[in-house]
Short mmCIF file of C-alpha atoms in Angstrom, two decimals:
data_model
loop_
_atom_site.label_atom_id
_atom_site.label_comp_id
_atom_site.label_asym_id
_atom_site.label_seq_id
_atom_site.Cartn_x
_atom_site.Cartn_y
_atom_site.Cartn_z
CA UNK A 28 -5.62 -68.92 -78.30
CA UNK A 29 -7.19 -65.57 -78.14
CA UNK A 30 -8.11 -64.29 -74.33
CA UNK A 31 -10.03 -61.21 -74.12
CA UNK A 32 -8.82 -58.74 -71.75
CA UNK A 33 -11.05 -59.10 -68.98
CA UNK A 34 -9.66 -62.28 -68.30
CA UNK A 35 -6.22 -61.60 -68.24
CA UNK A 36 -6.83 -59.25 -65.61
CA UNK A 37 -9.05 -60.86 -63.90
CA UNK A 38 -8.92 -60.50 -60.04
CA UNK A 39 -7.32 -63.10 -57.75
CA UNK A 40 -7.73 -61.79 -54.20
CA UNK A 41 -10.59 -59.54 -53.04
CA UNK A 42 -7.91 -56.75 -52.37
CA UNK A 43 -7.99 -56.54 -56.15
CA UNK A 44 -11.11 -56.28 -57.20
CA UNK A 45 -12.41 -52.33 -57.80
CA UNK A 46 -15.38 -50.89 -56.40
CA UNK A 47 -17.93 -52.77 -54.02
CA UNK A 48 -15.86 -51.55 -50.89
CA UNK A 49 -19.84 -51.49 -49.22
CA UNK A 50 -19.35 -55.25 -49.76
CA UNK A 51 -15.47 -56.18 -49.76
CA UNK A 52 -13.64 -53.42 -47.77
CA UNK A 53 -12.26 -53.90 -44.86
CA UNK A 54 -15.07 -54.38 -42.79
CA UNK A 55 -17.48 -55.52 -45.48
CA UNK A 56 -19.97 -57.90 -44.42
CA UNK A 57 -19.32 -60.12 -47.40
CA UNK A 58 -15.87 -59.83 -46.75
CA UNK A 59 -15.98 -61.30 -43.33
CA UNK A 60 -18.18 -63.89 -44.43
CA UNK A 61 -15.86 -65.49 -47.29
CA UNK A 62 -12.86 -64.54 -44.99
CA UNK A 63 -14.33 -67.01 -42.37
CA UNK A 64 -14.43 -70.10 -44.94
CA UNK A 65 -17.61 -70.78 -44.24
CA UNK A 66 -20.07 -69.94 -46.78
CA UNK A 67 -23.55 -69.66 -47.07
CA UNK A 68 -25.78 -69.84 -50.20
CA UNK A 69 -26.01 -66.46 -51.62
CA UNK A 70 -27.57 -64.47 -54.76
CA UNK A 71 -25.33 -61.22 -56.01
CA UNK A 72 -27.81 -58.83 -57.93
CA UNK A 73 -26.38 -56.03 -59.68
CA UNK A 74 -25.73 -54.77 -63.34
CA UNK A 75 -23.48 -56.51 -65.62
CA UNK A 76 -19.46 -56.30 -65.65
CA UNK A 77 -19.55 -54.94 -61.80
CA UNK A 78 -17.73 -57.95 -60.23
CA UNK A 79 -19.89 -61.06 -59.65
CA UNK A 80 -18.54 -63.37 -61.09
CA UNK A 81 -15.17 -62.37 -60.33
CA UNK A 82 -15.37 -62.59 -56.53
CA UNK A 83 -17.24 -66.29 -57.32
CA UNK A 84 -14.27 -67.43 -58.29
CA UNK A 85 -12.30 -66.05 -55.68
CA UNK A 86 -14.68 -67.61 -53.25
CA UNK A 87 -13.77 -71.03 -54.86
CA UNK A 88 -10.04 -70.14 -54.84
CA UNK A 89 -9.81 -69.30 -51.17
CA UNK A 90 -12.26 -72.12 -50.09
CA UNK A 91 -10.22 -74.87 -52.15
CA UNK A 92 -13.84 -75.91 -54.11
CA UNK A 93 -14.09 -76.71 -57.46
CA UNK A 94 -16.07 -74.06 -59.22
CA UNK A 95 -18.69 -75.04 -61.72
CA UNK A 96 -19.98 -72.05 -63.78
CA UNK A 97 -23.24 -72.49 -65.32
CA UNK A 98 -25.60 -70.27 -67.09
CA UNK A 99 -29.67 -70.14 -66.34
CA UNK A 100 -30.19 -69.07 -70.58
CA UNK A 101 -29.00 -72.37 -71.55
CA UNK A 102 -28.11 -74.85 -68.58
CA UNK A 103 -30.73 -77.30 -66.96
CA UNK A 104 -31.43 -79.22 -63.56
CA UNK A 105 -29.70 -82.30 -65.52
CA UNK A 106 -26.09 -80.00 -65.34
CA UNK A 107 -26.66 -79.71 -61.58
CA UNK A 108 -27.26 -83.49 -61.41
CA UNK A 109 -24.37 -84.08 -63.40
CA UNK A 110 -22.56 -81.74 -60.83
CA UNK A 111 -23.83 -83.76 -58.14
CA UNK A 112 -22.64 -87.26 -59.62
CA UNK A 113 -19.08 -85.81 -59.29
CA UNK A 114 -18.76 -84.56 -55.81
CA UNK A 115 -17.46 -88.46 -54.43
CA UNK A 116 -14.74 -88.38 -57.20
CA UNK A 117 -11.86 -86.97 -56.60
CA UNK A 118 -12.38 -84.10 -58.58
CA UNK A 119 -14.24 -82.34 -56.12
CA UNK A 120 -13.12 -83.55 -52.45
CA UNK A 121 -13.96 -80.25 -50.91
CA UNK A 122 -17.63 -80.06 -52.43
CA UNK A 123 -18.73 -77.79 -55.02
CA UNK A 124 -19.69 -74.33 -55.50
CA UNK A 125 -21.84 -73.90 -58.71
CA UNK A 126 -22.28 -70.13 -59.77
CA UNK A 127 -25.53 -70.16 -61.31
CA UNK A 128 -25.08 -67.13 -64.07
CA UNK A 129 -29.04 -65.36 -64.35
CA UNK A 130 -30.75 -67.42 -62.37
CA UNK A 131 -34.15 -65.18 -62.97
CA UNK A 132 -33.98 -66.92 -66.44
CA UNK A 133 -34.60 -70.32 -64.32
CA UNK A 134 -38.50 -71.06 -63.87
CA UNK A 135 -40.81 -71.61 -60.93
CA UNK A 136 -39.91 -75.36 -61.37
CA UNK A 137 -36.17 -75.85 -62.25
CA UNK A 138 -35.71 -73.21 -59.14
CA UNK A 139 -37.76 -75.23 -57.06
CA UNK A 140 -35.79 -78.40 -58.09
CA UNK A 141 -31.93 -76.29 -56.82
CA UNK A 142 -33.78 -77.11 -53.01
CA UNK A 143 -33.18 -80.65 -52.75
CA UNK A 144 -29.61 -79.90 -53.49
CA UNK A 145 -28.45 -76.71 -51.48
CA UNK A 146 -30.57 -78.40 -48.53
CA UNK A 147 -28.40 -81.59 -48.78
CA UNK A 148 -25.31 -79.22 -48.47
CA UNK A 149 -23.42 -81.07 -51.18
CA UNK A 150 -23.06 -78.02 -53.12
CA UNK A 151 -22.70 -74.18 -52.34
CA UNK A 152 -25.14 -71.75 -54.49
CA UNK A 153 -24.29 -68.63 -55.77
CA UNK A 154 -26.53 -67.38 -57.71
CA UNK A 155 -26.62 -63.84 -59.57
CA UNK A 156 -29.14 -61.89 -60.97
CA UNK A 157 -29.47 -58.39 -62.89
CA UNK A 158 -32.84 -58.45 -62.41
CA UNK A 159 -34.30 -57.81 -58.43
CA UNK A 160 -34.11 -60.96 -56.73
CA UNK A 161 -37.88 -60.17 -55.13
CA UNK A 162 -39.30 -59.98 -58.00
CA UNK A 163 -37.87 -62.77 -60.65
CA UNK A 164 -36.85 -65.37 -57.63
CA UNK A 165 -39.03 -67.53 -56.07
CA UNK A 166 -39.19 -67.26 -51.95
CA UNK A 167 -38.12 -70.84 -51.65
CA UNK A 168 -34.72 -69.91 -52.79
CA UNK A 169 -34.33 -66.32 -51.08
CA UNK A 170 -35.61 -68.11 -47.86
CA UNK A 171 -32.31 -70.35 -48.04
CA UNK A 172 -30.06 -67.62 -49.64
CA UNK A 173 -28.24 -63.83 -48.58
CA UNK A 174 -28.77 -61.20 -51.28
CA UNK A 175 -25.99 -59.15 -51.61
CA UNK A 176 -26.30 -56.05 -54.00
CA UNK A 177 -23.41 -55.31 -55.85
CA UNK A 178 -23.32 -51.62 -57.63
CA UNK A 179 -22.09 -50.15 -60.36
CA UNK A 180 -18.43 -49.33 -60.04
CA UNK A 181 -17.32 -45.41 -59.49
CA UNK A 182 -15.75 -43.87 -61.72
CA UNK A 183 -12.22 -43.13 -59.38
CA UNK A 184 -12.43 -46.85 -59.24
CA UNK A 185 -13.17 -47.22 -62.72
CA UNK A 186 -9.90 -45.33 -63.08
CA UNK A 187 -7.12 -48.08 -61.22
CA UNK A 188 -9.16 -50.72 -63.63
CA UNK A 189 -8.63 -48.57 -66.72
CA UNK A 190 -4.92 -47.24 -65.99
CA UNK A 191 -4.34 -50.82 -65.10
CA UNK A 192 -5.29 -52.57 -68.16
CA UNK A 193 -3.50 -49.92 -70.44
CA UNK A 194 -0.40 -51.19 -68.83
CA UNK A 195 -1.01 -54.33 -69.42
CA UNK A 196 -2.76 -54.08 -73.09
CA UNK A 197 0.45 -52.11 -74.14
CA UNK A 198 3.38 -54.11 -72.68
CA UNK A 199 6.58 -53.01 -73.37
CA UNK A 200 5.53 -51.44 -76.25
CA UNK A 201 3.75 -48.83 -75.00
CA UNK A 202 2.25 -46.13 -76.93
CA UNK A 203 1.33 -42.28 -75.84
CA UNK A 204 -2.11 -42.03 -74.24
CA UNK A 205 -4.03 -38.53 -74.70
CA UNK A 206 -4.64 -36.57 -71.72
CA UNK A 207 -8.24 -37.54 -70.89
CA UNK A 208 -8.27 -41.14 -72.07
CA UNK A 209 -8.65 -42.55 -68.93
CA UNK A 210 -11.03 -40.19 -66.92
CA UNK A 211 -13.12 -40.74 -69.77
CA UNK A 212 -13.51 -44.18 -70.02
CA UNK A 213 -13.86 -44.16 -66.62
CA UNK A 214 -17.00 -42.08 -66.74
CA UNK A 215 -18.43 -43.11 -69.85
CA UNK A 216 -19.11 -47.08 -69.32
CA UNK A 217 -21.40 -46.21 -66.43
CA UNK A 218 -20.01 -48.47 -63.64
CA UNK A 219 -19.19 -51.72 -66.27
CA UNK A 220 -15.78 -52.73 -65.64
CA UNK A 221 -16.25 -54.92 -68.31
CA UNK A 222 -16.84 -52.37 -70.88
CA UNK A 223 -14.63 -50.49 -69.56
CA UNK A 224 -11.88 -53.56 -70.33
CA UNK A 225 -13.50 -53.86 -73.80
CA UNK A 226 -12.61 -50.04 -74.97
CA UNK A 227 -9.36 -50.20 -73.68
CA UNK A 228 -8.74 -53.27 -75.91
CA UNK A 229 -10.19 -52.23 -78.66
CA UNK A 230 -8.10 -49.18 -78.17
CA UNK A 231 -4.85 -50.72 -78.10
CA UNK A 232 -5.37 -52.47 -80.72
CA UNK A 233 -6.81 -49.46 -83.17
CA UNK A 234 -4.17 -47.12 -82.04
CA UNK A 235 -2.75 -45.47 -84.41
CA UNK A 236 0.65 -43.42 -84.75
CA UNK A 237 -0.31 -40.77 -82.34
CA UNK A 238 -0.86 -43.70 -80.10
CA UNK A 239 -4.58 -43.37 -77.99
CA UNK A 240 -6.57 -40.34 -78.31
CA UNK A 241 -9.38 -38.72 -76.77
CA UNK A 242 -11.39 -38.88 -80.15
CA UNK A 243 -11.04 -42.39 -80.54
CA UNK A 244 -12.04 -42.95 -76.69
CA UNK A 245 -14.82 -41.29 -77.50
CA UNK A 246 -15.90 -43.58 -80.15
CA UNK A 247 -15.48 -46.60 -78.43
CA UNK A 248 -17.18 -45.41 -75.68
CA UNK A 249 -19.62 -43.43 -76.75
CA UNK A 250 -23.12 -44.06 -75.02
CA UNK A 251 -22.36 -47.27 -73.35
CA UNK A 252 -23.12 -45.71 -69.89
CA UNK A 253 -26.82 -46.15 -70.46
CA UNK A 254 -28.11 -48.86 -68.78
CA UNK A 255 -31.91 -49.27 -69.82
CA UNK A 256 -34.25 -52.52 -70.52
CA UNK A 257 -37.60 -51.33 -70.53
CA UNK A 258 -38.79 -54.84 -69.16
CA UNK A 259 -36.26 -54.74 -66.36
CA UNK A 260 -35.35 -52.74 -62.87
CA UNK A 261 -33.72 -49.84 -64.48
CA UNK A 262 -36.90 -48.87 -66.61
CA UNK A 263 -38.75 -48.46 -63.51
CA UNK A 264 -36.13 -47.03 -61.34
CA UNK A 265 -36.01 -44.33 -63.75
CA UNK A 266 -39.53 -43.68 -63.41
CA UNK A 267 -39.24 -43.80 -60.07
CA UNK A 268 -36.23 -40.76 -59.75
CA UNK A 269 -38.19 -38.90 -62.49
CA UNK A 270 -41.55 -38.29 -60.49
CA UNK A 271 -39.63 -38.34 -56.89
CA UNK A 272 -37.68 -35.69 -58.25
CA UNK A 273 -40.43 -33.55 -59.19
CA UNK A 274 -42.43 -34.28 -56.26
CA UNK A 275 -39.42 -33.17 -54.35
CA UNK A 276 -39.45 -29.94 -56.41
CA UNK A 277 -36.36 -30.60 -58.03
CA UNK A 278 -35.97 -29.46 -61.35
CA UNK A 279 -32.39 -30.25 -62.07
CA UNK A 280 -32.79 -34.14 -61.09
CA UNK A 281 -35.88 -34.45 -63.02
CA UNK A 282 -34.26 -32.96 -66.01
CA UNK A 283 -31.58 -35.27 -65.76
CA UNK A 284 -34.12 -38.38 -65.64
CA UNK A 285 -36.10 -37.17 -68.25
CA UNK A 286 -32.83 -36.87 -70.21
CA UNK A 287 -32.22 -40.53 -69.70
CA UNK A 288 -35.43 -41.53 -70.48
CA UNK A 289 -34.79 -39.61 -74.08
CA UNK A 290 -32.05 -40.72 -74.44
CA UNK A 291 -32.51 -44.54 -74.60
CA UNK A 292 -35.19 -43.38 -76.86
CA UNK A 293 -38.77 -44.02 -74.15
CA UNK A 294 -40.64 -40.68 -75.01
CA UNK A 295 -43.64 -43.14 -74.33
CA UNK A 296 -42.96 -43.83 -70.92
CA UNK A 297 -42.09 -40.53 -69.98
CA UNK A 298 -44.95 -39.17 -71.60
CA UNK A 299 -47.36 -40.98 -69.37
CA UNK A 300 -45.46 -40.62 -66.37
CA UNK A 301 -45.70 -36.66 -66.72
CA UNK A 302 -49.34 -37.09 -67.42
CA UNK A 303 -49.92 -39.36 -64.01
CA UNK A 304 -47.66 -36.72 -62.15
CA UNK A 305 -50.02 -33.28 -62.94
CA UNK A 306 -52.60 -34.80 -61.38
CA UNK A 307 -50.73 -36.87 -58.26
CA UNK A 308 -48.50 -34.46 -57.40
CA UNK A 309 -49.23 -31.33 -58.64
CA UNK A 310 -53.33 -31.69 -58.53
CA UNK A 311 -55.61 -28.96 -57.09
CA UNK A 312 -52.35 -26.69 -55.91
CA UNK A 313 -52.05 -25.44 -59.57
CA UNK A 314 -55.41 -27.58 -61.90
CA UNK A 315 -54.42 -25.95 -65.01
CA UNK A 316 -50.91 -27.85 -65.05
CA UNK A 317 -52.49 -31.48 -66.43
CA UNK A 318 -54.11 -29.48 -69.09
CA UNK A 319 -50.43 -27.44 -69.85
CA UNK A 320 -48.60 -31.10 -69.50
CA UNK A 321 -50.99 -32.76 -72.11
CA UNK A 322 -50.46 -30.13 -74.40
CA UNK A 323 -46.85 -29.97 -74.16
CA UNK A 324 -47.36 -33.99 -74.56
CA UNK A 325 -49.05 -33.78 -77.56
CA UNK A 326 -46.78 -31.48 -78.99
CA UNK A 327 -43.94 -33.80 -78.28
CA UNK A 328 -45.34 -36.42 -80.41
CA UNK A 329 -46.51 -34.36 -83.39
CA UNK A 330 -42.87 -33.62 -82.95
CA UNK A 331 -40.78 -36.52 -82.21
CA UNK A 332 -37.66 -36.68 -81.04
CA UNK A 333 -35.31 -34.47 -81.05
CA UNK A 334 -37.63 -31.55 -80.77
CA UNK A 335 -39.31 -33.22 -78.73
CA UNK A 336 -37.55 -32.76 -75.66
CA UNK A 337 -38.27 -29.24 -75.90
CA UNK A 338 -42.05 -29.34 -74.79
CA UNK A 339 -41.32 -32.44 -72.07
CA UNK A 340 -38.64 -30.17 -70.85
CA UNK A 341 -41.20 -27.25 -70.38
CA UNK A 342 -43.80 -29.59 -68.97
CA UNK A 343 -41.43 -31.46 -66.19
CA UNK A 344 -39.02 -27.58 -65.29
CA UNK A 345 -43.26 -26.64 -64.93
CA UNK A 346 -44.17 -29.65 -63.01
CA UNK A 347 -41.59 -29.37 -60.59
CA UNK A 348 -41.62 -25.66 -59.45
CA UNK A 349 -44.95 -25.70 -59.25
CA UNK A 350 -46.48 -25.80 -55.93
CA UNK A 351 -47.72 -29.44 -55.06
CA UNK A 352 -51.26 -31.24 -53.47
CA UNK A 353 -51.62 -34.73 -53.17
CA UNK A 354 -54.98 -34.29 -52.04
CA UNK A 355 -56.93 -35.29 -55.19
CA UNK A 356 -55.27 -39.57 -55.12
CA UNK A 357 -55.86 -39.35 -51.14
CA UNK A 358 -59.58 -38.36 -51.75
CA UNK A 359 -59.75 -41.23 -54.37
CA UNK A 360 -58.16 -44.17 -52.65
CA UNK A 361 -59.34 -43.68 -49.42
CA UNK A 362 -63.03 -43.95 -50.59
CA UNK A 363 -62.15 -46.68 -52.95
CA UNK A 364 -60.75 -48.23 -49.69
CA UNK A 365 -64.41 -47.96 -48.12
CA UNK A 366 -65.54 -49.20 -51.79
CA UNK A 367 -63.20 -52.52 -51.05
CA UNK A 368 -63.85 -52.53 -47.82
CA UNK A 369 -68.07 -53.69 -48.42
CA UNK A 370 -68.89 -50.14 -46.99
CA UNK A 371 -71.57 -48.38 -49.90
CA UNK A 372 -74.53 -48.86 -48.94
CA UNK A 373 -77.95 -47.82 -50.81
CA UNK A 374 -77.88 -44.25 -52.81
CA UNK A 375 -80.45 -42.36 -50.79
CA UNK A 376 -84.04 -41.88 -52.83
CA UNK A 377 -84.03 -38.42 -53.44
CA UNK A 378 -80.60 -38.30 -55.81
CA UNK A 379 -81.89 -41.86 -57.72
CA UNK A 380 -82.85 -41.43 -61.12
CA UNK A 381 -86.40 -40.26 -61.67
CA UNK A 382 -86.61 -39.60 -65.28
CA UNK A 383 -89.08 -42.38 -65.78
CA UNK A 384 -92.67 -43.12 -65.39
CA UNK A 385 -93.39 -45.09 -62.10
CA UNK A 386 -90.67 -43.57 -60.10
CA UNK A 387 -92.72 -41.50 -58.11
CA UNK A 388 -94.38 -44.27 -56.92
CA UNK A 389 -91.16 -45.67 -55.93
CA UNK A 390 -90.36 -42.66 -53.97
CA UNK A 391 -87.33 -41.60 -56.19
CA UNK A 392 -86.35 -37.90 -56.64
CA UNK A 393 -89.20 -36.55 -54.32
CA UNK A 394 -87.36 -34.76 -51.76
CA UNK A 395 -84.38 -33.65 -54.19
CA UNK A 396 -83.34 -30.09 -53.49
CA UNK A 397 -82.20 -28.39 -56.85
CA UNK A 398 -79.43 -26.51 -55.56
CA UNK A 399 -79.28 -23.86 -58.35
CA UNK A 400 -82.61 -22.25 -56.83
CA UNK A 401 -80.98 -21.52 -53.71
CA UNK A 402 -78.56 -18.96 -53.17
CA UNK A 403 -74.85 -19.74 -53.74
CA UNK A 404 -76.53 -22.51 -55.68
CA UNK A 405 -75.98 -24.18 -52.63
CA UNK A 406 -78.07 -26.11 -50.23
CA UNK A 407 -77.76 -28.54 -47.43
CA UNK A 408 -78.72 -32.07 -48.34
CA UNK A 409 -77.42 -35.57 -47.71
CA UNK A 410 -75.33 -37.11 -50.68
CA UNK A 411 -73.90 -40.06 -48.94
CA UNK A 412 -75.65 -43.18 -48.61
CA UNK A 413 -76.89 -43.44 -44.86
CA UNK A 414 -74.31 -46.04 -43.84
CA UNK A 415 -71.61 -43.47 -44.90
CA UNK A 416 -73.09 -39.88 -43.63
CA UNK A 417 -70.55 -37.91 -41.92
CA UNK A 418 -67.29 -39.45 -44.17
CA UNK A 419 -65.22 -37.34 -45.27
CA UNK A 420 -62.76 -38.29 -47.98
CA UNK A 421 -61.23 -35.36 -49.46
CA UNK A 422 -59.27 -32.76 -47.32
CA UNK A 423 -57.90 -29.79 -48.61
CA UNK A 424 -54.36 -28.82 -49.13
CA UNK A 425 -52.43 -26.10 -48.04
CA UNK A 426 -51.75 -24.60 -50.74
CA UNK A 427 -53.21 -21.55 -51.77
CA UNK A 428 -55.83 -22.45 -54.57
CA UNK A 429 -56.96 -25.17 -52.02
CA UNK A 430 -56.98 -22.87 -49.24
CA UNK A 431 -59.21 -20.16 -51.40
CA UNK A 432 -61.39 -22.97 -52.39
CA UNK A 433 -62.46 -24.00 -48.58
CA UNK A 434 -62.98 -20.24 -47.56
CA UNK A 435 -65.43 -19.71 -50.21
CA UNK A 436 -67.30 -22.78 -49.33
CA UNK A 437 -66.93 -22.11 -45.23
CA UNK A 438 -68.05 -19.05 -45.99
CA UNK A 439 -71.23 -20.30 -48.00
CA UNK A 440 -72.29 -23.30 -45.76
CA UNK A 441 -72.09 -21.39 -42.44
CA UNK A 442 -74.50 -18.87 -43.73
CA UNK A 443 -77.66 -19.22 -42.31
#
């Protein structure tokens, strides 16, 4: 019977298992805790083929329990019952530990129904997510859980995997490997130890005469390191690096996110993240940038991909040398706060509309100071409602279009 790879080599002790040293090394807090015997429920989050399920089932091993494996996509509260029916038989004297595989996929209710057995302490949860546990688990469960965050695996760790299963893949009859096979496998699966297991496989089993080359790792690797779901964590994460990176002035890390973003084919996303960031980050310091970025936007999609990445390139190397205000979104939420807050009050009389018969009579417009008659086209007048005079929302920046900006109008409003 045919058994992939990944199991063969499947850890047994946590001495073996590569990467997640934050988690498993020799003072690892995870470690200690499955060293002691005594474990708690817990939820592993992290990206696929990194090691969850593999130190599960060591977990079971060293703690003598019977491990039930179940999957959220197509198991039910009526497998954990079934679960539950066995532990007084003798095929689970020292309880159970059920790894619930993508628990996020469980809803609001069959979560909520997992209490009433992890309270009871018959059986030992781990679950494990891809997704963050904050956001797709319910607080019921993290309440009673530890979230540990497994990561994806480095690539000198990806290495012992890789070198590892060659030897084994092969056998005795081993065949030459190119000079590069293994560094690049090790790079290219992007932390997945299970993909990484997969190539080398598929490898073995392609290789020709000339034994494994570079070319064919290439092929069997070739873009697997992306890890992208536009639904999911790494969509946003992405995001996240792309405008932290050019808020940070960083033109080579915001390059490289934009280049991922490409890549897994999201010009869309991108696109209005660029947009959002001329006018957050870059604002008043430099206003012409949101009208340079929409261009280049617009030329991206009358583009498309590839040439598109030339104009986003332009736009985000612009963005993030560009000097930087954040003064224009601290202006606008902190008088929407005051909005939210019940403090508005009435628009004072003289700026109401008066472009209507009766509204003298009402009293609106009559004391409304034109200010293009006065010199400057400036004059001193109230604008705030009178529950709100003196508030001051927006504060200039440092920078120096700001700076020119609140010398011309100092200069203006202390004339007398």
């Amino acid at each position: 019977m045919y058994q992939p790879l990944a199991d063969k080599i499947r850890p047994k002790t946590l001495d073996d298992v590569v990467g997640q040293r934050h988690l498993l090394g020799e003072n690892g807090l995870l470690r200690r805790v499955i060293e002691s015997g005594s474990i708690p429920n817990l939820i592993f989050y992290g990206p696929s083929g990194v090691g969850k399920t593999t130190v599960a089932s060591i977990i079971a091993q060293q703690t003598d329990r019977k491990l039930y494996h179940l999957n959220a996509t197509t198991a039910g509260i009526a497998d954990i019952k079934a679960i539950i029916d066995e532990l007084d038989t003798f095929l689970a004297p020292n309880g159970a530990l059920v790894y619930l595989d993508e628990i996020q996929y469980f809803n609001k209710k069959q979560q909520q129904s997992l209490l009433e057995f992890i309270e009871t302490g018959k059986i030992t949860l781990i679950a494990s997510t891809t997704e963050n546990p904050y956001f797709y688990i319910y607080n019921a469960i993290l309440s009673r859980c530890t979230v540990f965050e497994f990561k994806p695996v480095e690539a000198a760790d990806m290495r012992r995997a890789v070198e590892r299963a060659l030897k084994l893949a092969m056998g005795e009859d081993a065949k030459p490997v190119e000079d590069g096979v293994v560094d690049y496998i090790a790079q290219a699966v992007g932390g997945d130890v299970r993909k990484a297991l997969g190539a080398v496989e598929l490898l073995v089993s392609g290789a020709g005469a000339d034994g494994i080359t570079l070319a064919d790792a290439q092929q069997a690797a070739q873009r697997s390191n992306m890890r992208y779901d536009r639904d999911g964590d790494s969509h946003y994460d992405i995001l996240s690096a792309l405008q932290k990176s050019v808020r940070g002035s960083d033109p080579d890390a915001a390059l490289h996110y934009l280049a991922r973003l490409l890549e897994a084919g999201d010009m869309i996303s991108a696109a209005r993240r660029m947009l959002v960031i001329a006018s957050e980050d870059i604002g008043l310091a430099y206003p012409q940038c949101a009208a340079i970025v929409k261009a280049c936007v617009d030329s991206a999609f009358q583009l498309g991909l590839p040439e598109a990445r030339i104009p986003l390139a332009e736009a985000i190397i612009l963005m993030a040398t560009a000097p930087k205000s954040n003064s224009a979104i601290n202006g606008i939420d902190a008088a929407i706060a005051d909005i939210r807050a019940g403090r508005a009050g009435d628009i004072p009389a003289h700026l109401k509309d008066a472009h209507y018969g009766g509204a003298k009579k009402l009293g609106r417009g009559l004391t409304y100071q034109y200010p293009h008659m006065y010199p400057n086209h400036w004059v001193q007048q109230e604008y705030l409602p009178e529950e709100l005079r003196g508030a001051q929302y927006y504060e200039y920046g440092p920078n120096k279009t700001e700076q020119a900006a609140k010398a011309y109008w100092d200069r203006v409003k202390n004339q007398k």
